[in-house]
Amino acid sequence: MADINERNADLKALIRTIPDFPKPGIQFRDITTLLLDPQGWATAIERMVAAVSGPVDLVAGIEARGFLFAAALAAPLKAGVLLIRKDGKLPGATIAEDYALEYGTDRIAIHADAFAPGARVLLVDDLIATGGTARAAVRLLHKAGAVVTQAQFLVDLPDLGGADALRTDGIEATALIHFPGH
């Protein structure tokens, strides 16, 4: 992890940490400061594109910040963009997947006709923490017939185990920046 953070120290420096948000003890990693920096944003996308292994047909972004990364990565990868939304936000027929939250459950969905079975899909989001949403997204994509072998994130909070959980599920999970804690 130290090597990754050293290679991407310029990007890490553009991410603001807000202590005790949204509750005491949480160190919120605010990527909006990186998004506001044109060179930092472009560099982050270039480095994420460079880390993709093999061709992809679609880049799937998890609502909402994942949409930014999916669109930005898809263009240089010559891939389409697939939106993974909160349930009830898409018109027409959908396929959905439930997942556990700290208190209760949530549900994400994609259009039932979003892609043909066998499509190679790269999953992206801004940050991975516990991995609950990302793992649900992979299950959803598999349910719809996608081949998902890799997921990318700008930020990983490795102490929370989400990227490791994806790896246990057979997904190559990478991030440009690691922050300790949660």
mmCIF file of C-alpha atoms in Angstrom:
data_model
loop_
_atom_site.group_PDB
_atom_site.id
_atom_site.type_symbol
_atom_site.label_atom_id
_atom_site.label_comp_id
_atom_site.label_asym_id
_atom_site.label_seq_id
_atom_site.Cartn_x
_atom_site.Cartn_y
_atom_site.Cartn_z
ATOM 1 C CA MET A 1 0.000 0.000 0.000
ATOM 2 C CA ALA A 2 2.833 2.395 0.745
ATOM 3 C CA ASP A 3 4.076 2.008 -2.837
ATOM 4 C CA ILE A 4 0.605 2.797 -4.244
ATOM 5 C CA ASN A 5 0.269 5.859 -2.028
ATOM 6 C CA GLU A 6 3.777 7.027 -2.964
ATOM 7 C CA ARG A 7 3.023 6.710 -6.703
ATOM 8 C CA ASN A 8 -0.222 8.630 -6.235
ATOM 9 C CA ALA A 9 0.828 11.093 -3.530
ATOM 10 C CA ASP A 10 -0.027 13.972 -5.867
ATOM 11 C CA LEU A 11 -3.643 12.767 -6.065
ATOM 12 C CA LYS A 12 -3.880 11.894 -2.377
ATOM 13 C CA ALA A 13 -2.868 15.463 -1.543
ATOM 14 C CA LEU A 14 -5.915 16.713 -3.484
ATOM 15 C CA ILE A 15 -8.390 14.780 -1.304
ATOM 16 C CA ARG A 16 -9.632 16.663 1.731
ATOM 17 C CA THR A 17 -10.234 14.842 4.997
ATOM 18 C CA ILE A 18 -13.137 16.097 7.095
ATOM 19 C CA PRO A 19 -12.955 14.756 10.659
ATOM 20 C CA ASP A 20 -16.053 13.566 12.505
ATOM 21 C CA PHE A 21 -18.344 13.561 9.464
ATOM 22 C CA PRO A 22 -21.039 12.308 9.219
ATOM 23 C CA LYS A 23 -20.564 11.227 12.824
ATOM 24 C CA PRO A 24 -17.831 11.342 15.489
ATOM 25 C CA GLY A 25 -14.850 9.121 14.761
ATOM 26 C CA ILE A 26 -15.319 9.040 10.975
ATOM 27 C CA GLN A 27 -12.617 10.571 8.777
ATOM 28 C CA PHE A 28 -14.608 11.536 5.660
ATOM 29 C CA ARG A 29 -12.496 11.422 2.494
ATOM 30 C CA ASP A 30 -13.898 14.233 0.359
ATOM 31 C CA ILE A 31 -13.017 13.716 -3.316
ATOM 32 C CA THR A 32 -14.763 16.912 -4.443
ATOM 33 C CA THR A 33 -11.489 18.785 -3.978
ATOM 34 C CA LEU A 34 -9.810 16.434 -6.474
ATOM 35 C CA LEU A 35 -12.736 16.807 -8.889
ATOM 36 C CA LEU A 36 -12.298 20.592 -8.805
ATOM 37 C CA ASP A 37 -8.660 20.304 -9.914
ATOM 38 C CA PRO A 38 -8.594 19.805 -13.716
ATOM 39 C CA GLN A 39 -5.095 18.314 -13.804
ATOM 40 C CA GLY A 40 -5.717 16.104 -10.783
ATOM 41 C CA TRP A 41 -8.993 14.793 -12.230
ATOM 42 C CA ALA A 42 -7.386 14.107 -15.626
ATOM 43 C CA THR A 43 -4.422 12.379 -13.986
ATOM 44 C CA ALA A 44 -6.678 10.180 -11.839
ATOM 45 C CA ILE A 45 -8.621 9.045 -14.906
ATOM 46 C CA GLU A 46 -5.433 8.404 -16.918
ATOM 47 C CA ARG A 47 -4.018 6.255 -14.124
ATOM 48 C CA MET A 48 -7.264 4.330 -13.675
ATOM 49 C CA VAL A 49 -7.441 3.651 -17.427
ATOM 50 C CA ALA A 50 -3.830 2.438 -17.394
ATOM 51 C CA ALA A 51 -4.687 -0.060 -14.640
ATOM 52 C CA VAL A 52 -7.453 -1.789 -16.642
ATOM 53 C CA SER A 53 -6.549 -5.320 -17.709
ATOM 54 C CA GLY A 54 -7.882 -6.364 -21.067
ATOM 55 C CA PRO A 55 -10.766 -5.037 -23.106
ATOM 56 C CA VAL A 56 -14.101 -4.089 -21.545
ATOM 57 C CA ASP A 57 -17.465 -3.634 -23.213
ATOM 58 C CA LEU A 58 -19.071 -1.561 -20.451
ATOM 59 C CA VAL A 59 -17.952 0.482 -17.495
ATOM 60 C CA ALA A 60 -20.535 0.211 -14.716
ATOM 61 C CA GLY A 61 -20.744 3.111 -12.276
ATOM 62 C CA ILE A 62 -22.475 2.896 -8.905
ATOM 63 C CA GLU A 63 -24.809 5.797 -8.100
ATOM 64 C CA ALA A 64 -23.896 8.598 -7.851
ATOM 65 C CA ARG A 65 -20.186 9.473 -7.845
ATOM 66 C CA GLY A 66 -19.431 6.236 -9.673
ATOM 67 C CA PHE A 67 -21.264 7.712 -12.665
ATOM 68 C CA LEU A 68 -18.530 10.354 -12.998
ATOM 69 C CA PHE A 69 -15.784 7.740 -13.058
ATOM 70 C CA ALA A 70 -17.676 5.378 -15.375
ATOM 71 C CA ALA A 71 -18.242 8.075 -17.989
ATOM 72 C CA ALA A 72 -14.681 9.373 -17.805
ATOM 73 C CA LEU A 73 -13.134 5.882 -18.054
ATOM 74 C CA ALA A 74 -15.470 4.600 -20.761
ATOM 75 C CA ALA A 75 -14.413 7.092 -23.441
ATOM 76 C CA PRO A 76 -10.695 6.163 -23.590
ATOM 77 C CA LEU A 77 -11.573 2.481 -23.110
ATOM 78 C CA LYS A 78 -14.012 2.705 -26.050
ATOM 79 C CA ALA A 79 -16.700 1.169 -23.855
ATOM 80 C CA GLY A 80 -20.290 1.998 -23.028
ATOM 81 C CA VAL A 81 -21.491 3.312 -19.679
ATOM 82 C CA LEU A 82 -23.827 1.254 -17.498
ATOM 83 C CA LEU A 83 -25.619 3.003 -14.637
ATOM 84 C CA ILE A 84 -26.208 1.052 -11.431
ATOM 85 C CA ARG A 85 -28.985 2.965 -9.697
ATOM 86 C CA LYS A 86 -30.873 2.858 -6.463
ATOM 87 C CA ASP A 87 -34.024 0.811 -6.987
ATOM 88 C CA GLY A 88 -36.990 2.721 -8.399
ATOM 89 C CA LYS A 89 -34.906 5.283 -10.324
ATOM 90 C CA LEU A 90 -34.878 3.561 -13.721
ATOM 91 C CA PRO A 91 -37.811 3.461 -16.146
ATOM 92 C CA GLY A 92 -38.839 0.165 -17.705
ATOM 93 C CA ALA A 93 -38.004 -3.377 -16.665
ATOM 94 C CA THR A 94 -35.131 -3.777 -14.219
ATOM 95 C CA ILE A 95 -33.105 -6.435 -12.441
ATOM 96 C CA ALA A 96 -32.333 -5.655 -8.794
ATOM 97 C CA GLU A 97 -30.195 -6.884 -5.930
ATOM 98 C CA ASP A 98 -30.636 -6.352 -2.190
ATOM 99 C CA TYR A 99 -27.714 -5.766 0.156
ATOM 100 C CA ALA A 100 -27.217 -5.171 3.853
ATOM 101 C CA LEU A 101 -26.505 -1.795 5.401
ATOM 102 C CA GLU A 102 -25.399 -1.077 8.954
ATOM 103 C CA TYR A 103 -29.081 -0.761 9.876
ATOM 104 C CA GLY A 104 -31.398 -2.432 7.368
ATOM 105 C CA THR A 105 -31.096 -3.128 3.657
ATOM 106 C CA ASP A 106 -30.979 -1.283 0.359
ATOM 107 C CA ARG A 107 -31.486 -2.282 -3.263
ATOM 108 C CA ILE A 108 -29.714 -1.422 -6.519
ATOM 109 C CA ALA A 109 -30.912 -2.015 -10.065
ATOM 110 C CA ILE A 110 -29.994 -1.965 -13.751
ATOM 111 C CA HIS A 111 -32.151 -2.097 -16.850
ATOM 112 C CA ALA A 112 -33.054 -5.699 -17.701
ATOM 113 C CA ASP A 113 -31.998 -5.117 -21.319
ATOM 114 C CA ALA A 114 -28.839 -3.112 -20.563
ATOM 115 C CA PHE A 115 -26.468 -5.589 -22.228
ATOM 116 C CA ALA A 116 -26.213 -9.001 -23.844
ATOM 117 C CA PRO A 117 -25.027 -11.921 -21.710
ATOM 118 C CA GLY A 118 -21.257 -12.267 -21.805
ATOM 119 C CA ALA A 119 -20.545 -8.528 -21.815
ATOM 120 C CA ARG A 120 -17.209 -7.735 -20.150
ATOM 121 C CA VAL A 121 -17.924 -5.179 -17.430
ATOM 122 C CA LEU A 122 -15.537 -3.078 -15.356
ATOM 123 C CA LEU A 123 -17.122 -1.917 -12.086
ATOM 124 C CA VAL A 124 -16.065 1.532 -10.813
ATOM 125 C CA ASP A 125 -16.842 3.816 -7.908
ATOM 126 C CA ASP A 126 -15.158 6.662 -6.100
ATOM 127 C CA LEU A 127 -14.462 4.801 -2.848
ATOM 128 C CA ILE A 128 -14.653 1.316 -1.393
ATOM 129 C CA ALA A 129 -15.145 0.856 2.338
ATOM 130 C CA THR A 130 -16.907 -2.304 3.577
ATOM 131 C CA GLY A 131 -17.680 -3.395 0.024
ATOM 132 C CA GLY A 132 -21.381 -4.061 0.567
ATOM 133 C CA THR A 133 -22.581 -1.993 -2.366
ATOM 134 C CA ALA A 134 -19.761 -3.098 -4.679
ATOM 135 C CA ARG A 135 -20.336 -6.776 -3.899
ATOM 136 C CA ALA A 136 -24.080 -6.344 -4.506
ATOM 137 C CA ALA A 137 -23.270 -4.653 -7.825
ATOM 138 C CA VAL A 138 -21.103 -7.609 -8.867
ATOM 139 C CA ARG A 139 -23.874 -10.051 -7.916
ATOM 140 C CA LEU A 140 -26.369 -7.963 -9.894
ATOM 141 C CA LEU A 141 -24.121 -7.858 -12.945
ATOM 142 C CA HIS A 142 -23.521 -11.616 -12.768
ATOM 143 C CA LYS A 143 -27.266 -12.216 -12.412
ATOM 144 C CA ALA A 144 -27.752 -10.283 -15.678
ATOM 145 C CA GLY A 145 -25.079 -12.370 -17.429
ATOM 146 C CA ALA A 146 -22.043 -10.066 -17.298
ATOM 147 C CA VAL A 147 -18.460 -11.188 -16.994
ATOM 148 C CA VAL A 148 -16.999 -9.102 -14.171
ATOM 149 C CA THR A 149 -13.372 -9.707 -13.275
ATOM 150 C CA GLN A 150 -12.194 -6.286 -12.145
ATOM 151 C CA ALA A 151 -13.289 -3.300 -10.105
ATOM 152 C CA GLN A 152 -11.568 0.047 -9.707
ATOM 153 C CA PHE A 153 -11.857 2.760 -7.121
ATOM 154 C CA LEU A 154 -10.147 6.081 -6.603
ATOM 155 C CA VAL A 155 -9.949 5.487 -2.830
ATOM 156 C CA ASP A 156 -9.779 2.312 -0.749
ATOM 157 C CA LEU A 157 -10.246 2.208 3.025
ATOM 158 C CA PRO A 158 -8.469 -1.155 3.454
ATOM 159 C CA ASP A 159 -9.088 -1.365 7.203
ATOM 160 C CA LEU A 160 -12.794 -1.874 6.390
ATOM 161 C CA GLY A 161 -12.073 -4.878 4.139
ATOM 162 C CA GLY A 162 -14.211 -4.151 1.075
ATOM 163 C CA ALA A 163 -11.515 -4.616 -1.565
ATOM 164 C CA ASP A 164 -10.356 -7.826 0.124
ATOM 165 C CA ALA A 165 -13.951 -9.105 0.112
ATOM 166 C CA LEU A 166 -14.164 -8.452 -3.635
ATOM 167 C CA ARG A 167 -10.875 -10.288 -4.136
ATOM 168 C CA THR A 168 -12.284 -13.228 -2.175
ATOM 169 C CA ASP A 169 -15.188 -13.158 -4.659
ATOM 170 C CA GLY A 170 -12.694 -13.466 -7.548
ATOM 171 C CA ILE A 171 -12.703 -9.788 -8.548
ATOM 172 C CA GLU A 172 -9.426 -7.941 -9.127
ATOM 173 C CA ALA A 173 -10.023 -4.842 -6.984
ATOM 174 C CA THR A 174 -7.642 -1.906 -7.323
ATOM 175 C CA ALA A 175 -7.516 1.663 -6.056
ATOM 176 C CA LEU A 176 -5.155 4.558 -6.642
ATOM 177 C CA ILE A 177 -5.134 5.738 -3.037
ATOM 178 C CA HIS A 178 -5.402 4.032 0.348
ATOM 179 C CA PHE A 179 -6.366 5.768 3.572
ATOM 180 C CA PRO A 180 -6.116 4.063 6.971
ATOM 181 C CA GLY A 181 -9.101 3.906 9.305
ATOM 182 C CA HIS A 182 -12.664 4.711 8.373
#
